[in-house]
CSV table of N, CA and C in Angstrom, one decimal:
chain,number,residue,atom,x,y,z
A,1,UNK,N,-45.1,64.0,-29.9
A,1,UNK,CA,-44.4,65.0,-29.2
A,1,UNK,C,-43.0,65.2,-29.8
A,2,UNK,N,-42.6,66.4,-30.0
A,2,UNK,CA,-41.3,66.7,-30.6
A,2,UNK,C,-40.3,66.6,-29.4
A,3,UNK,N,-39.2,65.9,-29.7
A,3,UNK,CA,-38.1,65.8,-28.7
A,3,UNK,C,-36.8,65.8,-29.3
A,4,UNK,N,-35.9,66.5,-28.7
A,4,UNK,CA,-34.5,66.5,-29.0
A,4,UNK,C,-33.7,66.1,-27.8
A,5,UNK,N,-33.1,65.0,-27.8
A,5,UNK,CA,-32.4,64.5,-26.6
A,5,UNK,C,-30.9,64.4,-26.9
A,6,UNK,N,-30.1,65.3,-26.2
A,6,UNK,CA,-28.7,65.3,-26.3
A,6,UNK,C,-28.1,64.3,-25.3
A,7,UNK,N,-26.9,63.9,-25.7
A,7,UNK,CA,-26.1,63.0,-24.8
A,7,UNK,C,-24.7,63.1,-25.3
A,8,UNK,N,-23.8,62.6,-24.4
A,8,UNK,CA,-22.4,62.5,-24.7
A,8,UNK,C,-21.5,63.5,-24.1
A,9,UNK,N,-22.0,64.5,-23.3
A,9,UNK,CA,-21.2,65.5,-22.7
A,9,UNK,C,-20.4,64.8,-21.5
A,10,UNK,N,-19.5,65.6,-21.1
A,10,UNK,CA,-18.6,65.1,-20.0
A,10,UNK,C,-17.5,66.0,-19.7
A,11,UNK,N,-16.6,65.5,-18.8
A,11,UNK,CA,-15.4,66.2,-18.4
A,11,UNK,C,-14.2,65.5,-19.1
A,12,UNK,N,-13.4,66.4,-19.9
A,12,UNK,CA,-12.3,65.9,-20.6
A,12,UNK,C,-11.1,66.9,-20.4
A,13,UNK,N,-9.9,66.4,-20.8
A,13,UNK,CA,-8.8,67.3,-20.8
A,13,UNK,C,-8.6,68.0,-22.1
A,14,UNK,N,-7.9,69.1,-22.1
A,14,UNK,CA,-7.6,69.8,-23.3
A,14,UNK,C,-6.9,68.9,-24.3
A,15,UNK,N,-7.3,68.9,-25.5
A,15,UNK,CA,-6.7,68.1,-26.5
A,15,UNK,C,-7.5,66.8,-26.8
A,16,UNK,N,-8.4,66.5,-25.8
A,16,UNK,CA,-9.2,65.2,-26.0
A,16,UNK,C,-10.3,65.4,-26.9
A,17,UNK,N,-11.0,64.4,-27.2
A,17,UNK,CA,-12.2,64.4,-28.1
A,17,UNK,C,-13.4,63.9,-27.4
A,18,UNK,N,-14.5,64.3,-27.9
A,18,UNK,CA,-15.8,64.0,-27.4
A,18,UNK,C,-16.8,64.0,-28.5
A,19,UNK,N,-17.8,63.1,-28.5
A,19,UNK,CA,-18.9,63.1,-29.5
A,19,UNK,C,-20.2,63.3,-28.8
A,20,UNK,N,-20.9,64.3,-29.2
A,20,UNK,CA,-22.3,64.5,-28.8
A,20,UNK,C,-23.3,64.0,-29.7
A,21,UNK,N,-24.4,63.5,-29.2
A,21,UNK,CA,-25.5,63.0,-30.0
A,21,UNK,C,-26.7,63.7,-29.7
A,22,UNK,N,-27.6,63.8,-30.7
A,22,UNK,CA,-28.9,64.4,-30.6
A,22,UNK,C,-29.9,63.6,-31.3
A,23,UNK,N,-30.7,62.9,-30.6
A,23,UNK,CA,-31.7,62.0,-31.1
A,23,UNK,C,-33.0,62.8,-31.3
A,24,UNK,N,-33.5,62.9,-32.5
A,24,UNK,CA,-34.7,63.7,-32.8
A,24,UNK,C,-35.9,62.8,-33.0
A,25,UNK,N,-37.1,63.3,-32.7
A,25,UNK,CA,-38.3,62.6,-32.9
A,25,UNK,C,-39.5,63.5,-32.9
A,26,UNK,N,-40.6,63.0,-33.4
A,26,UNK,CA,-41.8,63.8,-33.3
A,26,UNK,C,-42.3,64.4,-34.6
A,27,UNK,N,-41.3,64.8,-35.5
A,27,UNK,CA,-41.6,65.4,-36.8
A,27,UNK,C,-40.4,65.5,-37.6
A,28,UNK,N,-40.6,65.9,-38.8
A,28,UNK,CA,-39.4,66.1,-39.7
A,28,UNK,C,-38.8,67.4,-39.5
A,29,UNK,N,-37.6,67.6,-39.7
A,29,UNK,CA,-36.9,68.8,-39.6
A,29,UNK,C,-36.1,69.1,-40.8
A,30,UNK,N,-35.9,70.3,-41.1
A,30,UNK,CA,-35.1,70.7,-42.3
A,30,UNK,C,-33.6,70.9,-41.9
A,31,UNK,N,-33.4,71.4,-40.7
A,31,UNK,CA,-32.0,71.7,-40.3
A,31,UNK,C,-31.8,71.4,-38.8
A,32,UNK,N,-30.7,70.9,-38.5
A,32,UNK,CA,-30.3,70.6,-37.1
A,32,UNK,C,-29.0,71.4,-36.8
A,33,UNK,N,-29.0,72.0,-35.6
A,33,UNK,CA,-27.8,72.8,-35.3
A,33,UNK,C,-27.4,72.5,-33.9
A,34,UNK,N,-26.1,72.8,-33.6
A,34,UNK,CA,-25.6,72.8,-32.3
A,34,UNK,C,-25.2,74.2,-31.8
A,35,UNK,N,-25.6,74.5,-30.7
A,35,UNK,CA,-25.2,75.8,-30.0
A,35,UNK,C,-24.6,75.5,-28.7
A,36,UNK,N,-23.9,76.5,-28.2
A,36,UNK,CA,-23.4,76.3,-26.8
A,36,UNK,C,-23.5,77.6,-26.1
A,37,UNK,N,-23.5,77.4,-24.8
A,37,UNK,CA,-23.7,78.6,-23.9
A,37,UNK,C,-22.8,78.4,-22.6
A,38,UNK,N,-21.9,79.3,-22.4
A,38,UNK,CA,-21.1,79.3,-21.2
A,38,UNK,C,-21.7,80.2,-20.2
A,39,UNK,N,-21.4,80.0,-18.9
A,39,UNK,CA,-22.0,80.9,-17.9
A,39,UNK,C,-21.8,82.4,-18.2
A,40,UNK,N,-22.8,83.2,-18.0
A,40,UNK,CA,-22.8,84.6,-18.2
A,40,UNK,C,-22.5,85.0,-19.7
A,41,UNK,N,-22.7,84.1,-20.6
A,41,UNK,CA,-22.5,84.4,-22.0
A,41,UNK,C,-23.7,84.1,-22.8
A,42,UNK,N,-23.8,84.7,-23.9
A,42,UNK,CA,-24.9,84.4,-24.8
A,42,UNK,C,-24.7,83.1,-25.5
A,43,UNK,N,-25.8,82.5,-25.9
A,43,UNK,CA,-25.8,81.3,-26.7
A,43,UNK,C,-25.2,81.5,-28.1
A,44,UNK,N,-24.2,80.7,-28.4
A,44,UNK,CA,-23.5,80.9,-29.7
A,44,UNK,C,-23.6,79.7,-30.6
A,45,UNK,N,-23.6,80.0,-31.9
A,45,UNK,CA,-23.7,79.0,-32.9
A,45,UNK,C,-22.4,78.1,-32.9
A,46,UNK,N,-22.5,76.9,-33.1
A,46,UNK,CA,-21.4,76.0,-33.3
A,46,UNK,C,-21.3,75.3,-34.6
A,47,UNK,N,-22.4,74.6,-35.0
A,47,UNK,CA,-22.5,73.9,-36.3
A,47,UNK,C,-23.9,73.6,-36.7
A,48,UNK,N,-24.1,73.4,-37.9
A,48,UNK,CA,-25.5,73.0,-38.4
A,48,UNK,C,-25.4,72.1,-39.6
A,49,UNK,N,-26.4,71.4,-39.8
A,49,UNK,CA,-26.5,70.4,-41.0
A,49,UNK,C,-27.9,70.3,-41.5
A,50,UNK,N,-28.1,70.2,-42.8
A,50,UNK,CA,-29.4,70.0,-43.3
A,50,UNK,C,-29.7,68.6,-43.5
A,51,UNK,N,-30.9,68.1,-43.3
A,51,UNK,CA,-31.2,66.7,-43.4
A,51,UNK,C,-31.3,66.3,-44.8
A,52,UNK,N,-31.8,67.1,-45.7
A,52,UNK,CA,-31.9,66.7,-47.1
A,52,UNK,C,-30.6,66.6,-47.8
A,53,UNK,N,-29.9,67.7,-47.9
A,53,UNK,CA,-28.7,67.7,-48.7
A,53,UNK,C,-27.4,67.4,-47.9
A,54,UNK,N,-27.5,67.5,-46.6
A,54,UNK,CA,-26.3,67.3,-45.8
A,54,UNK,C,-25.3,68.4,-45.8
A,55,UNK,N,-25.8,69.6,-46.2
A,55,UNK,CA,-24.9,70.8,-46.1
A,55,UNK,C,-24.5,71.1,-44.7
A,56,UNK,N,-23.3,71.5,-44.5
A,56,UNK,CA,-22.8,71.8,-43.1
A,56,UNK,C,-22.3,73.2,-43.0
A,57,UNK,N,-22.4,73.7,-41.8
A,57,UNK,CA,-22.0,75.1,-41.5
A,57,UNK,C,-21.3,75.0,-40.1
A,58,UNK,N,-20.2,75.8,-40.0
A,58,UNK,CA,-19.5,75.8,-38.8
A,58,UNK,C,-19.1,77.2,-38.4
A,59,UNK,N,-19.0,77.4,-37.1
A,59,UNK,CA,-18.5,78.7,-36.5
A,59,UNK,C,-17.0,78.7,-36.8
A,60,UNK,N,-16.4,79.8,-37.0
A,60,UNK,CA,-15.0,79.9,-37.2
A,60,UNK,C,-14.2,79.3,-36.1
A,61,UNK,N,-14.7,79.5,-34.9
A,61,UNK,CA,-14.0,79.0,-33.7
A,61,UNK,C,-13.8,77.5,-33.6
A,62,UNK,N,-14.6,76.7,-34.4
A,62,UNK,CA,-14.5,75.3,-34.3
A,62,UNK,C,-14.2,74.6,-35.6
A,63,UNK,N,-14.0,75.4,-36.7
A,63,UNK,CA,-13.6,74.9,-38.0
A,63,UNK,C,-12.3,74.1,-37.9
A,64,UNK,N,-12.3,72.9,-38.5
A,64,UNK,CA,-11.1,72.1,-38.4
A,64,UNK,C,-11.0,71.2,-37.2
A,65,UNK,N,-11.8,71.5,-36.2
A,65,UNK,CA,-11.8,70.7,-35.0
A,65,UNK,C,-13.1,69.9,-34.8
A,66,UNK,N,-14.2,70.5,-35.1
A,66,UNK,CA,-15.5,69.9,-34.9
A,66,UNK,C,-16.1,69.4,-36.2
A,67,UNK,N,-16.8,68.3,-36.2
A,67,UNK,CA,-17.5,67.8,-37.4
A,67,UNK,C,-18.9,67.5,-37.0
A,68,UNK,N,-19.9,68.0,-37.8
A,68,UNK,CA,-21.3,67.7,-37.6
A,68,UNK,C,-21.7,66.6,-38.6
A,69,UNK,N,-22.4,65.6,-38.2
A,69,UNK,CA,-22.9,64.6,-39.1
A,69,UNK,C,-24.2,64.1,-38.7
A,70,UNK,N,-24.8,63.3,-39.6
A,70,UNK,CA,-26.1,62.8,-39.3
A,70,UNK,C,-26.3,61.3,-39.7
A,71,UNK,N,-27.2,60.7,-39.0
A,71,UNK,CA,-27.6,59.3,-39.3
A,71,UNK,C,-29.0,59.3,-39.7
A,72,UNK,N,-29.3,59.2,-41.0
A,72,UNK,CA,-30.6,59.3,-41.5
A,72,UNK,C,-31.6,58.2,-40.9
A,73,UNK,N,-31.1,57.0,-40.8
A,73,UNK,CA,-31.9,55.9,-40.4
A,73,UNK,C,-32.4,56.1,-38.9
A,74,UNK,N,-31.5,56.6,-38.1
A,74,UNK,CA,-31.9,56.8,-36.7
A,74,UNK,C,-32.3,58.2,-36.3
A,75,UNK,N,-32.3,59.1,-37.3
A,75,UNK,CA,-32.7,60.5,-37.2
A,75,UNK,C,-31.9,61.1,-36.0
A,76,UNK,N,-30.6,60.9,-36.1
A,76,UNK,CA,-29.7,61.4,-35.0
A,76,UNK,C,-28.6,62.2,-35.6
A,77,UNK,N,-28.3,63.3,-35.0
A,77,UNK,CA,-27.2,64.2,-35.4
A,77,UNK,C,-26.1,64.1,-34.4
A,78,UNK,N,-24.9,64.2,-34.9
A,78,UNK,CA,-23.7,64.1,-34.0
A,78,UNK,C,-22.8,65.3,-34.2
A,79,UNK,N,-22.1,65.5,-33.1
A,79,UNK,CA,-21.1,66.6,-33.1
A,79,UNK,C,-19.8,66.0,-32.6
A,80,UNK,N,-18.9,65.7,-33.5
A,80,UNK,CA,-17.6,65.1,-33.1
A,80,UNK,C,-16.7,66.3,-32.8
A,81,UNK,N,-16.2,66.4,-31.6
A,81,UNK,CA,-15.4,67.5,-31.1
A,81,UNK,C,-14.0,67.0,-30.9
A,82,UNK,N,-13.0,67.4,-31.6
A,82,UNK,CA,-11.6,67.0,-31.5
A,82,UNK,C,-10.8,68.2,-31.0
A,83,UNK,N,-9.6,67.9,-30.5
A,83,UNK,CA,-8.7,69.0,-30.0
A,83,UNK,C,-9.4,70.0,-29.2
A,84,UNK,N,-10.2,69.5,-28.2
A,84,UNK,CA,-10.9,70.4,-27.3
A,84,UNK,C,-10.1,71.3,-26.5
A,85,UNK,N,-10.6,72.5,-26.3
A,85,UNK,CA,-9.9,73.6,-25.6
A,85,UNK,C,-10.8,74.0,-24.4
A,86,UNK,N,-10.1,74.5,-23.4
A,86,UNK,CA,-10.9,75.0,-22.2
A,86,UNK,C,-12.0,76.0,-22.6
A,87,UNK,N,-11.8,76.8,-23.7
A,87,UNK,CA,-12.8,77.7,-24.1
A,87,UNK,C,-14.0,77.1,-24.8
A,88,UNK,N,-13.9,75.8,-25.0
A,88,UNK,CA,-15.1,75.0,-25.5
A,88,UNK,C,-16.0,74.6,-24.4
A,89,UNK,N,-15.7,74.8,-23.2
A,89,UNK,CA,-16.5,74.5,-22.1
A,89,UNK,C,-17.8,75.3,-22.1
A,90,UNK,N,-18.9,74.6,-22.1
A,90,UNK,CA,-20.2,75.2,-22.1
A,90,UNK,C,-21.3,74.1,-22.1
A,91,UNK,N,-22.5,74.5,-22.0
A,91,UNK,CA,-23.6,73.6,-22.1
A,91,UNK,C,-23.9,73.6,-23.6
A,92,UNK,N,-24.0,72.4,-24.2
A,92,UNK,CA,-24.2,72.3,-25.6
A,92,UNK,C,-25.7,71.9,-25.9
A,93,UNK,N,-26.3,72.7,-26.8
A,93,UNK,CA,-27.7,72.4,-27.1
A,93,UNK,C,-27.9,72.0,-28.5
A,94,UNK,N,-28.8,71.0,-28.7
A,94,UNK,CA,-29.2,70.6,-30.0
A,94,UNK,C,-30.4,71.4,-30.3
A,95,UNK,N,-30.5,71.9,-31.6
A,95,UNK,CA,-31.6,72.7,-32.0
A,95,UNK,C,-32.1,72.2,-33.4
A,96,UNK,N,-33.4,72.3,-33.6
A,96,UNK,CA,-34.0,71.9,-34.9
A,96,UNK,C,-34.9,72.9,-35.5
A,97,UNK,N,-34.9,73.0,-36.8
A,97,UNK,CA,-35.7,73.9,-37.6
A,97,UNK,C,-36.6,73.1,-38.4
A,98,UNK,N,-37.9,73.4,-38.4
A,98,UNK,CA,-38.9,72.6,-39.2
A,98,UNK,C,-39.1,73.2,-40.6
A,99,UNK,N,-39.1,74.5,-40.7
A,99,UNK,CA,-39.3,75.1,-42.0
A,99,UNK,C,-38.1,74.9,-42.9
A,100,UNK,N,-38.5,74.9,-44.2
A,100,UNK,CA,-37.4,74.7,-45.2
A,100,UNK,C,-37.1,76.1,-45.9
A,101,UNK,N,-37.7,77.1,-45.3
A,101,UNK,CA,-37.4,78.5,-45.8
A,101,UNK,C,-36.0,78.8,-45.5
A,102,UNK,N,-35.4,79.6,-46.4
A,102,UNK,CA,-33.9,79.9,-46.3
A,102,UNK,C,-33.8,81.0,-45.2
A,103,UNK,N,-33.0,80.7,-44.2
A,103,UNK,CA,-32.7,81.6,-43.1
A,103,UNK,C,-31.3,81.5,-42.7
A,104,UNK,N,-30.9,82.4,-41.8
A,104,UNK,CA,-29.5,82.3,-41.3
A,104,UNK,C,-29.5,81.2,-40.2
A,105,UNK,N,-28.9,80.1,-40.6
A,105,UNK,CA,-28.8,78.9,-39.7
A,105,UNK,C,-27.9,79.1,-38.5
A,106,UNK,N,-27.2,80.2,-38.5
A,106,UNK,CA,-26.3,80.5,-37.4
A,106,UNK,C,-26.9,81.2,-36.2
A,107,UNK,N,-28.2,81.6,-36.4
A,107,UNK,CA,-28.8,82.3,-35.3
A,107,UNK,C,-29.8,81.5,-34.6
A,108,UNK,N,-30.0,81.7,-33.3
A,108,UNK,CA,-30.9,81.0,-32.5
A,108,UNK,C,-32.4,81.1,-32.9
A,109,UNK,N,-32.7,82.3,-33.5
A,109,UNK,CA,-34.0,82.6,-33.9
A,109,UNK,C,-34.5,81.7,-35.1
A,110,UNK,N,-33.5,81.0,-35.8
A,110,UNK,CA,-33.9,80.2,-36.9
A,110,UNK,C,-34.4,78.8,-36.5
A,111,UNK,N,-34.3,78.5,-35.2
A,111,UNK,CA,-34.7,77.2,-34.7
A,111,UNK,C,-36.0,77.2,-33.9
A,112,UNK,N,-36.8,76.2,-34.1
A,112,UNK,CA,-38.0,76.0,-33.4
A,112,UNK,C,-38.0,75.2,-32.1
A,113,UNK,N,-37.1,74.3,-32.1
A,113,UNK,CA,-37.0,73.3,-31.0
A,113,UNK,C,-35.6,73.2,-30.4
A,114,UNK,N,-35.6,72.9,-29.1
A,114,UNK,CA,-34.3,72.9,-28.5
A,114,UNK,C,-34.3,71.7,-27.5
A,115,UNK,N,-33.1,71.1,-27.4
A,115,UNK,CA,-32.9,70.0,-26.4
A,115,UNK,C,-32.6,70.6,-25.1
A,116,UNK,N,-32.4,69.7,-24.1
A,116,UNK,CA,-32.2,70.1,-22.7
A,116,UNK,C,-30.8,70.6,-22.5
A,117,UNK,N,-29.9,70.2,-23.3
A,117,UNK,CA,-28.5,70.6,-23.2
A,117,UNK,C,-27.7,69.5,-22.5
A,118,UNK,N,-26.4,69.5,-22.8
A,118,UNK,CA,-25.5,68.5,-22.2
A,118,UNK,C,-24.2,69.3,-21.9
A,119,UNK,N,-23.7,69.1,-20.7
A,119,UNK,CA,-22.5,69.8,-20.3
A,119,UNK,C,-21.2,69.3,-20.8
A,120,UNK,N,-20.4,70.1,-21.4
A,120,UNK,CA,-19.1,69.8,-21.8
A,120,UNK,C,-18.1,70.6,-21.0
A,121,UNK,N,-17.2,70.0,-20.3
A,121,UNK,CA,-16.2,70.7,-19.5
A,121,UNK,C,-14.8,70.2,-20.0
A,122,UNK,N,-14.0,71.2,-20.4
A,122,UNK,CA,-12.6,70.9,-20.8
A,122,UNK,C,-11.6,71.5,-19.9
A,123,UNK,N,-10.9,70.7,-19.2
A,123,UNK,CA,-9.9,71.2,-18.3
A,123,UNK,C,-8.5,71.4,-19.0
A,124,UNK,N,-7.8,72.4,-18.4
A,124,UNK,CA,-6.5,72.7,-19.0
A,124,UNK,C,-5.4,71.9,-18.4
């Protein structure tokens, strides 16, 4: 069974840091991504990383603050979030793509599997 299990969400103050984890299992993936969705808003791209080469991609809104990384041995992807802002508040979802075909990794349509989400709340 394919599973993506997120963890690490919580309530923090503006300026604080938080690290999200996504443990993957069930099959090999080419790309892992993080998306977030605030109430009444569409799901938006945050960051992505490829398993093979470790190439990373970031939304402009998080560049310089967030870092996506991976642990090959544990097949886990992380999202280190620093200098958090209230506008970062959202449910954060881990996503995985199985195909190695070249696609836009910033779109939800590029991913086949999704985790259950973990809530991140940043107070001002």
